[in-house]
mmCIF file of C-alpha atoms in Angstrom:
data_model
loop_
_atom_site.group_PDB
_atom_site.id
_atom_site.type_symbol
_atom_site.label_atom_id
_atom_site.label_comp_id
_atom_site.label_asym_id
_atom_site.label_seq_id
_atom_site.Cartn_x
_atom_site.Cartn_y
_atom_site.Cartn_z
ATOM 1 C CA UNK D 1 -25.091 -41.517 18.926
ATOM 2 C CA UNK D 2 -26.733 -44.811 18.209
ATOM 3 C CA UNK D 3 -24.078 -47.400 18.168
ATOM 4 C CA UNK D 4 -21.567 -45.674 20.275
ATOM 5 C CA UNK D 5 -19.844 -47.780 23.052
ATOM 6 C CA UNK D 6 -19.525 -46.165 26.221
ATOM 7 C CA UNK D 7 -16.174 -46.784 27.917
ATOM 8 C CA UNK D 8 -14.239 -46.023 25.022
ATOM 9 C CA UNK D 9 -12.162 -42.957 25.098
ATOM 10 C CA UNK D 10 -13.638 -39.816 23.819
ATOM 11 C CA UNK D 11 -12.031 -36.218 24.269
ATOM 12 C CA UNK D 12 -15.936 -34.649 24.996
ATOM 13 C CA UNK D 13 -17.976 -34.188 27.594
ATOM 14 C CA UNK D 14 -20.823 -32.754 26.170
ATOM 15 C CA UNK D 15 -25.039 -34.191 26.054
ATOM 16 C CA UNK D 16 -26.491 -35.585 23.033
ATOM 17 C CA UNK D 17 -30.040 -34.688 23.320
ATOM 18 C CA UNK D 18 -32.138 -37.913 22.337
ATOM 19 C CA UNK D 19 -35.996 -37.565 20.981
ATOM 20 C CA UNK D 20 -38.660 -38.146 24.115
ATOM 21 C CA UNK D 21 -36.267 -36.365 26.710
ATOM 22 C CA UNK D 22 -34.150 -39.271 27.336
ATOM 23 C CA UNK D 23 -30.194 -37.471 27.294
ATOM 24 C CA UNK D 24 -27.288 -39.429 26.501
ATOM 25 C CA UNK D 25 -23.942 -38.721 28.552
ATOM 26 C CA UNK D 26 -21.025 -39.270 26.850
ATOM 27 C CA UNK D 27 -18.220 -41.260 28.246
ATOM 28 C CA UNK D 28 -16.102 -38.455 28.497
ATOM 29 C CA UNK D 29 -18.583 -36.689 31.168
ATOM 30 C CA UNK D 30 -16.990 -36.613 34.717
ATOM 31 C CA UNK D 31 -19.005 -39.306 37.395
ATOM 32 C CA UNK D 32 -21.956 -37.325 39.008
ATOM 33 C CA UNK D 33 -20.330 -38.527 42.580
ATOM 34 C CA UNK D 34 -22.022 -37.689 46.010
ATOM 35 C CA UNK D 35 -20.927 -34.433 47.316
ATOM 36 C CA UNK D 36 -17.882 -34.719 49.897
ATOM 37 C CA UNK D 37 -20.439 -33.900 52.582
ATOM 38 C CA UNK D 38 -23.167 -36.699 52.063
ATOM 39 C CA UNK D 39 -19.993 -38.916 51.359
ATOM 40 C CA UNK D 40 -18.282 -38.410 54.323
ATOM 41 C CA UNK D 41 -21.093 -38.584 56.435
ATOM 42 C CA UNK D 42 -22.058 -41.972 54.958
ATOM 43 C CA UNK D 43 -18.711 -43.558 55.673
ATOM 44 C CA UNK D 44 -18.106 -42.063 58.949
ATOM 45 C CA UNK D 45 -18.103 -45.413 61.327
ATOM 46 C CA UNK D 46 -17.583 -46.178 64.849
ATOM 47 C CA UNK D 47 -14.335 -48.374 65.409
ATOM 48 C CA UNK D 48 -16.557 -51.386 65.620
ATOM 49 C CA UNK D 49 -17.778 -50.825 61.970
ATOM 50 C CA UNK D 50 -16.736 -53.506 59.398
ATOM 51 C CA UNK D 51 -15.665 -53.019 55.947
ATOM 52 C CA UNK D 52 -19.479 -54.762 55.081
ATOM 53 C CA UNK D 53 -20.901 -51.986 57.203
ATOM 54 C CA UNK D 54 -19.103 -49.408 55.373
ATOM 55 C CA UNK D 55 -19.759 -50.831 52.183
ATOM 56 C CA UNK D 56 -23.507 -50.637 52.787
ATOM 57 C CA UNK D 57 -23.408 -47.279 54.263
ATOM 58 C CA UNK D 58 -21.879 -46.199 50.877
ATOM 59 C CA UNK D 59 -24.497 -47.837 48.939
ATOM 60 C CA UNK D 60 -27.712 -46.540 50.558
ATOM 61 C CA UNK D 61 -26.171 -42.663 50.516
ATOM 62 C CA UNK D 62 -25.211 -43.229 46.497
ATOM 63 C CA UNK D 63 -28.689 -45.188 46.072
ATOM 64 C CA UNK D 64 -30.628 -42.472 48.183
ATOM 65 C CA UNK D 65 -28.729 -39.218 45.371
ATOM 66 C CA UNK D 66 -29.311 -41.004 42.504
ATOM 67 C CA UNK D 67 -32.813 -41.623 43.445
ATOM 68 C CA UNK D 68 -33.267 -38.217 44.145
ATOM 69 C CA UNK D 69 -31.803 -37.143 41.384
ATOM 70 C CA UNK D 70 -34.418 -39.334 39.644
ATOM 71 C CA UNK D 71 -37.305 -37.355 41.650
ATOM 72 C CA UNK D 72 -35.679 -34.233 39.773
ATOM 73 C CA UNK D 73 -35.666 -35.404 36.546
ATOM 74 C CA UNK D 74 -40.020 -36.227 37.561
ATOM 75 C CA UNK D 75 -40.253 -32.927 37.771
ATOM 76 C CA UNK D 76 -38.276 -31.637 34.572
ATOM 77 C CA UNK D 77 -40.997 -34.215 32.909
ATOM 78 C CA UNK D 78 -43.671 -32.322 34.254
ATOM 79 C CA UNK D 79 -42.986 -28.982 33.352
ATOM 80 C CA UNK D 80 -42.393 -30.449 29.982
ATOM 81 C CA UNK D 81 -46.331 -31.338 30.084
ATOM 82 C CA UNK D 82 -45.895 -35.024 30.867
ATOM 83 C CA UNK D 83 -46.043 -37.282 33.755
ATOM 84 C CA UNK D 84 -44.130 -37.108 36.876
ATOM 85 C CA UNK D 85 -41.771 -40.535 35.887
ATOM 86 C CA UNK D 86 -38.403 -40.527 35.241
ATOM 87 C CA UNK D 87 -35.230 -43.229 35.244
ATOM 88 C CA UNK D 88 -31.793 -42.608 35.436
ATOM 89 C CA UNK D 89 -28.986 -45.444 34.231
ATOM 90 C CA UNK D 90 -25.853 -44.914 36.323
ATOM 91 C CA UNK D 91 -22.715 -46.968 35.935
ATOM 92 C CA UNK D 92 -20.751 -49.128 38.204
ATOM 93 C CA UNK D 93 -18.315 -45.685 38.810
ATOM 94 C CA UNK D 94 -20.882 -43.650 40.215
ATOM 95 C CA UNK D 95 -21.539 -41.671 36.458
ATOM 96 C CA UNK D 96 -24.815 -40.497 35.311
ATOM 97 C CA UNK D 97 -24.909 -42.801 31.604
ATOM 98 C CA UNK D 98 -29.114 -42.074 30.487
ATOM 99 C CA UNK D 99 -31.807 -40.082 31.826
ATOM 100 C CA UNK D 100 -35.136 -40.156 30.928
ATOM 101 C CA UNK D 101 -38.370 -38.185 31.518
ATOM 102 C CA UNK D 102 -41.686 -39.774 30.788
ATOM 103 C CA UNK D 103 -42.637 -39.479 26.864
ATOM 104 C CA UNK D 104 -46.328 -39.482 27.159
ATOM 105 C CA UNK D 105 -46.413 -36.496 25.292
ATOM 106 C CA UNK D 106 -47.043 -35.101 22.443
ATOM 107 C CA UNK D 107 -47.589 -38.242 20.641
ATOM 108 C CA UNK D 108 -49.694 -39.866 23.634
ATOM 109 C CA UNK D 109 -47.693 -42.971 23.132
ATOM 110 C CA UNK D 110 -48.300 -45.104 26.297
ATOM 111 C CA UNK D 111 -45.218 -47.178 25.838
ATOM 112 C CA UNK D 112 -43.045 -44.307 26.354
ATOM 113 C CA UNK D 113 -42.238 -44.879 29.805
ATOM 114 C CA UNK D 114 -38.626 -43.438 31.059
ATOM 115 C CA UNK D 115 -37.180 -46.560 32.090
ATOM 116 C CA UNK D 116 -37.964 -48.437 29.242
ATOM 117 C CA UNK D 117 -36.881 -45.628 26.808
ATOM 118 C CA UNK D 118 -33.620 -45.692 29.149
ATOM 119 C CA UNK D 119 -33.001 -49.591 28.183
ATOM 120 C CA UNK D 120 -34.025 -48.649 24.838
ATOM 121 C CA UNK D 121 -31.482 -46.342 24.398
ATOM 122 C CA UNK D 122 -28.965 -48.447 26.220
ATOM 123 C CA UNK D 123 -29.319 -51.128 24.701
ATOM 124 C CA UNK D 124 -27.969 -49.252 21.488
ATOM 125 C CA UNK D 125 -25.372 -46.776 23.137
ATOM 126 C CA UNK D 126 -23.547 -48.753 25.971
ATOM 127 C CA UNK D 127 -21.223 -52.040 25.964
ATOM 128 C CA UNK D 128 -23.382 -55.068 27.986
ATOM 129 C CA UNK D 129 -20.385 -55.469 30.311
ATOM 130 C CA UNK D 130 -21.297 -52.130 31.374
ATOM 131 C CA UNK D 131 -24.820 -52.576 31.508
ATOM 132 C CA UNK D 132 -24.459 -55.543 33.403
ATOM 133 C CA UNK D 133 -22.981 -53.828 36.397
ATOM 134 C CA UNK D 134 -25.127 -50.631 35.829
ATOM 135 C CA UNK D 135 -28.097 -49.169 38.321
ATOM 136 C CA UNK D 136 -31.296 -47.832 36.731
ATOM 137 C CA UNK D 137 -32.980 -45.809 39.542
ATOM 138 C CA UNK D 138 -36.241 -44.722 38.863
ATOM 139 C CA UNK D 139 -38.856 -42.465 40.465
ATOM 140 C CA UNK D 140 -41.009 -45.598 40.431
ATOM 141 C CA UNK D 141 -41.360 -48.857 40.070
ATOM 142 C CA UNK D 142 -41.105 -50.499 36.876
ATOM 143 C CA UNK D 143 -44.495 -51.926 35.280
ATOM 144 C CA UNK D 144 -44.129 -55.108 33.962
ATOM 145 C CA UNK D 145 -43.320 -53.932 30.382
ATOM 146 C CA UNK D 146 -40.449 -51.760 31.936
ATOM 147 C CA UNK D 147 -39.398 -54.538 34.221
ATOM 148 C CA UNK D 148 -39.255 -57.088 31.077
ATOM 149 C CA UNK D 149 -37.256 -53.598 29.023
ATOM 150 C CA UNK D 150 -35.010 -53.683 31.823
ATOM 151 C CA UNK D 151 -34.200 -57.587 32.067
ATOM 152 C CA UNK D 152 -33.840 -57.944 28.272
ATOM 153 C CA UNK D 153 -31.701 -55.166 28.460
ATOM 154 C CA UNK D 154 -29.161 -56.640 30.610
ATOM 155 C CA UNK D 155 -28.758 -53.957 33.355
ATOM 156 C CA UNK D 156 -27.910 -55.903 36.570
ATOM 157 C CA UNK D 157 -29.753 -53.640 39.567
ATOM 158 C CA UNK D 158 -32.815 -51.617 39.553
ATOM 159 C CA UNK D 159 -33.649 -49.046 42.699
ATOM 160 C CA UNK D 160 -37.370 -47.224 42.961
ATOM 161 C CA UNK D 161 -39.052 -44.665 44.737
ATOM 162 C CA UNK D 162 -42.266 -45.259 44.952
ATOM 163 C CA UNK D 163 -44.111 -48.847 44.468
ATOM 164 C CA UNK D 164 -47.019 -49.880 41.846
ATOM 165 C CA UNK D 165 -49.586 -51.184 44.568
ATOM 166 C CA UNK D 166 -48.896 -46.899 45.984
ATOM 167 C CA UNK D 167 -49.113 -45.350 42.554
ATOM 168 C CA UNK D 168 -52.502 -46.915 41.752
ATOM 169 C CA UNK D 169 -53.775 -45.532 44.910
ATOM 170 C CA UNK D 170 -52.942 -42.092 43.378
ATOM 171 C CA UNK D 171 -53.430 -43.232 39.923
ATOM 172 C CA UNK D 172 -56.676 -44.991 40.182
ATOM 173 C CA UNK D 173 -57.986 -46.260 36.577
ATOM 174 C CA UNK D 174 -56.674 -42.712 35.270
ATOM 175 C CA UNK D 175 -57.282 -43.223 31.192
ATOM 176 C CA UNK D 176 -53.315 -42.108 31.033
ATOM 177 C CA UNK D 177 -52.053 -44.244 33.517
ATOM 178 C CA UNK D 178 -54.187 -47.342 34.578
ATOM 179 C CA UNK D 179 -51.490 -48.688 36.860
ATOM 180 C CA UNK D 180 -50.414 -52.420 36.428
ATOM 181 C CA UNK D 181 -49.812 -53.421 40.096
ATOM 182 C CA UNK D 182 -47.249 -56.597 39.280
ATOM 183 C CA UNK D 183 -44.301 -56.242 41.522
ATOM 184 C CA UNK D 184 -41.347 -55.994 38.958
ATOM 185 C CA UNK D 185 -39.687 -58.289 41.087
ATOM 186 C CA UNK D 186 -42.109 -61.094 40.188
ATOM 187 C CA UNK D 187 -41.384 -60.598 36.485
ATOM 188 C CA UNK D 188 -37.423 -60.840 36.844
ATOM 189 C CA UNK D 189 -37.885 -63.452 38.954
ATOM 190 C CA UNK D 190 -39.363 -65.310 35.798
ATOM 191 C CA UNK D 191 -36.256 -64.531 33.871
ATOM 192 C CA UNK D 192 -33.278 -66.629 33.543
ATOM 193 C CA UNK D 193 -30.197 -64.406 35.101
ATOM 194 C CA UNK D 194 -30.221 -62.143 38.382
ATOM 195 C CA UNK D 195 -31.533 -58.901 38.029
ATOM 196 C CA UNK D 196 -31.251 -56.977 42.055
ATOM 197 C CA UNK D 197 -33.796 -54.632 43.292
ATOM 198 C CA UNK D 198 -34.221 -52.024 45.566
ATOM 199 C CA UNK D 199 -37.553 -50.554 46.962
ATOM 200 C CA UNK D 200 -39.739 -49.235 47.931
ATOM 201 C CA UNK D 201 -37.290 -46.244 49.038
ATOM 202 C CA UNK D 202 -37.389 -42.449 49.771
ATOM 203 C CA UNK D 203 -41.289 -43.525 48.912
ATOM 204 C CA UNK D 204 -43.180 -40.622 50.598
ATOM 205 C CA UNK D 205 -40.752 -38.098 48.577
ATOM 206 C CA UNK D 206 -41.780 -40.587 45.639
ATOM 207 C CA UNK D 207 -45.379 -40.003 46.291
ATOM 208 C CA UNK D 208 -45.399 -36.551 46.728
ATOM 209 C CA UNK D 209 -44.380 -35.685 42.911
ATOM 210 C CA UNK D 210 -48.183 -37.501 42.146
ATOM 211 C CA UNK D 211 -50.028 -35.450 45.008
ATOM 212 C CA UNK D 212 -53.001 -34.015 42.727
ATOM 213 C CA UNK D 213 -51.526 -34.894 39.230
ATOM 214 C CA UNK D 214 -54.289 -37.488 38.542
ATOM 215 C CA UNK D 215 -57.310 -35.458 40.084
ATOM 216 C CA UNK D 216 -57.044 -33.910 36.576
#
């Protein structure tokens, strides 16, 4: 798959399965959209709403699945015997473009985080117009080595679970994970185009996927 361009037609709609658990959705796969329910109830306003208010409503019930859906992919990670991390590229459509669990494991590489294996991976599959408008949601938030992944990677918005100054609390100076509490906003506010974030969010459902994992 390296190379291909997603948003050009293809008659699939199948997963490429990339090394380190990060899965590649081909252009062809339908959006993963919120069910009707969720949807619905997320756009439901009062007459007094305005389209900004509807707008936003949309936004926080599509950021709120996606990041979910992140918190799912955590857990696939860890009963794949790594850590509970995962990141999840979704395009300007609503559709589910990279996933990625954390790829500690098997070859203990510590730069084999999921986001930045997911702006790895885009960087080589998908067309920087699309990347540009894309989300990457992840469980949570980007170190600085994922944050500076992300922003040379040219995806426009990032949304996290749980926050780096949290994780260490869990994390402490864990040999496999000695947390590197930098906000990622400071590091794309260093850069030299706009990169939007989102989070802390859903963070106690964030946290809970670490509850005991570093006791180990």
């Amino acid at each position: 798959m390296a190379g291909t361009q997603l948003g050009l037609d293809r008659d699939d709609g199948e997963f490429d399965a990339i090394p380190t658990q990060v899965t590649l959705a081909r252009s062809g796969m339908p959006a993963q959209t919120l069910p009707n329910a969720q949807w619905s109830s997320a756009m439901a306003m009062n007459d007094d709403s305005t389209a900004d208010d509807q707008s936003a409503a949309g936004t926080q019930a599509r950021d709120a699945h996606f990041l979910r859906h992140s918190f799912a992919v955590a857990r696939r990670s860890m009963s794949h015997g790594n850590h509970p991390f995962a990141a999840v590229l979704v395009d300007a459509g609503g559709r589910v473009l990279i996933e990625a669990e954390n790829g500690y494991m098997p070859a203990r590489d510590a730069t084999a985080h999921a986001e930045r294996l997911v702006a790895t991976q885009a960087c080589t599959s998908i067309a920087a117009d699309i990347r540009a408008t894309a989300t990457l949601y992840s469980s949570a938030e980007p170190c600085a080595m994922c944050a500076g992944a992300i922003y040379w990677a040219g995806i426009g918005r990032v949304v996290y679970g749980l926050s780096e100054r949290r994780l260490r609390d869990f994390t402490g100076n864990h040999p496999e994970n000695p947390t590197l509490d930098l906000p990622c906003r400071d590091v794309f506010a260093s850069g030299q185009r706009t990169t939007e974030v989102v989070g802390p969010l859903l963070e106690d459902e964030a946290a809970a996927l670490h509850i005991g994992v570093w006791d180990r």
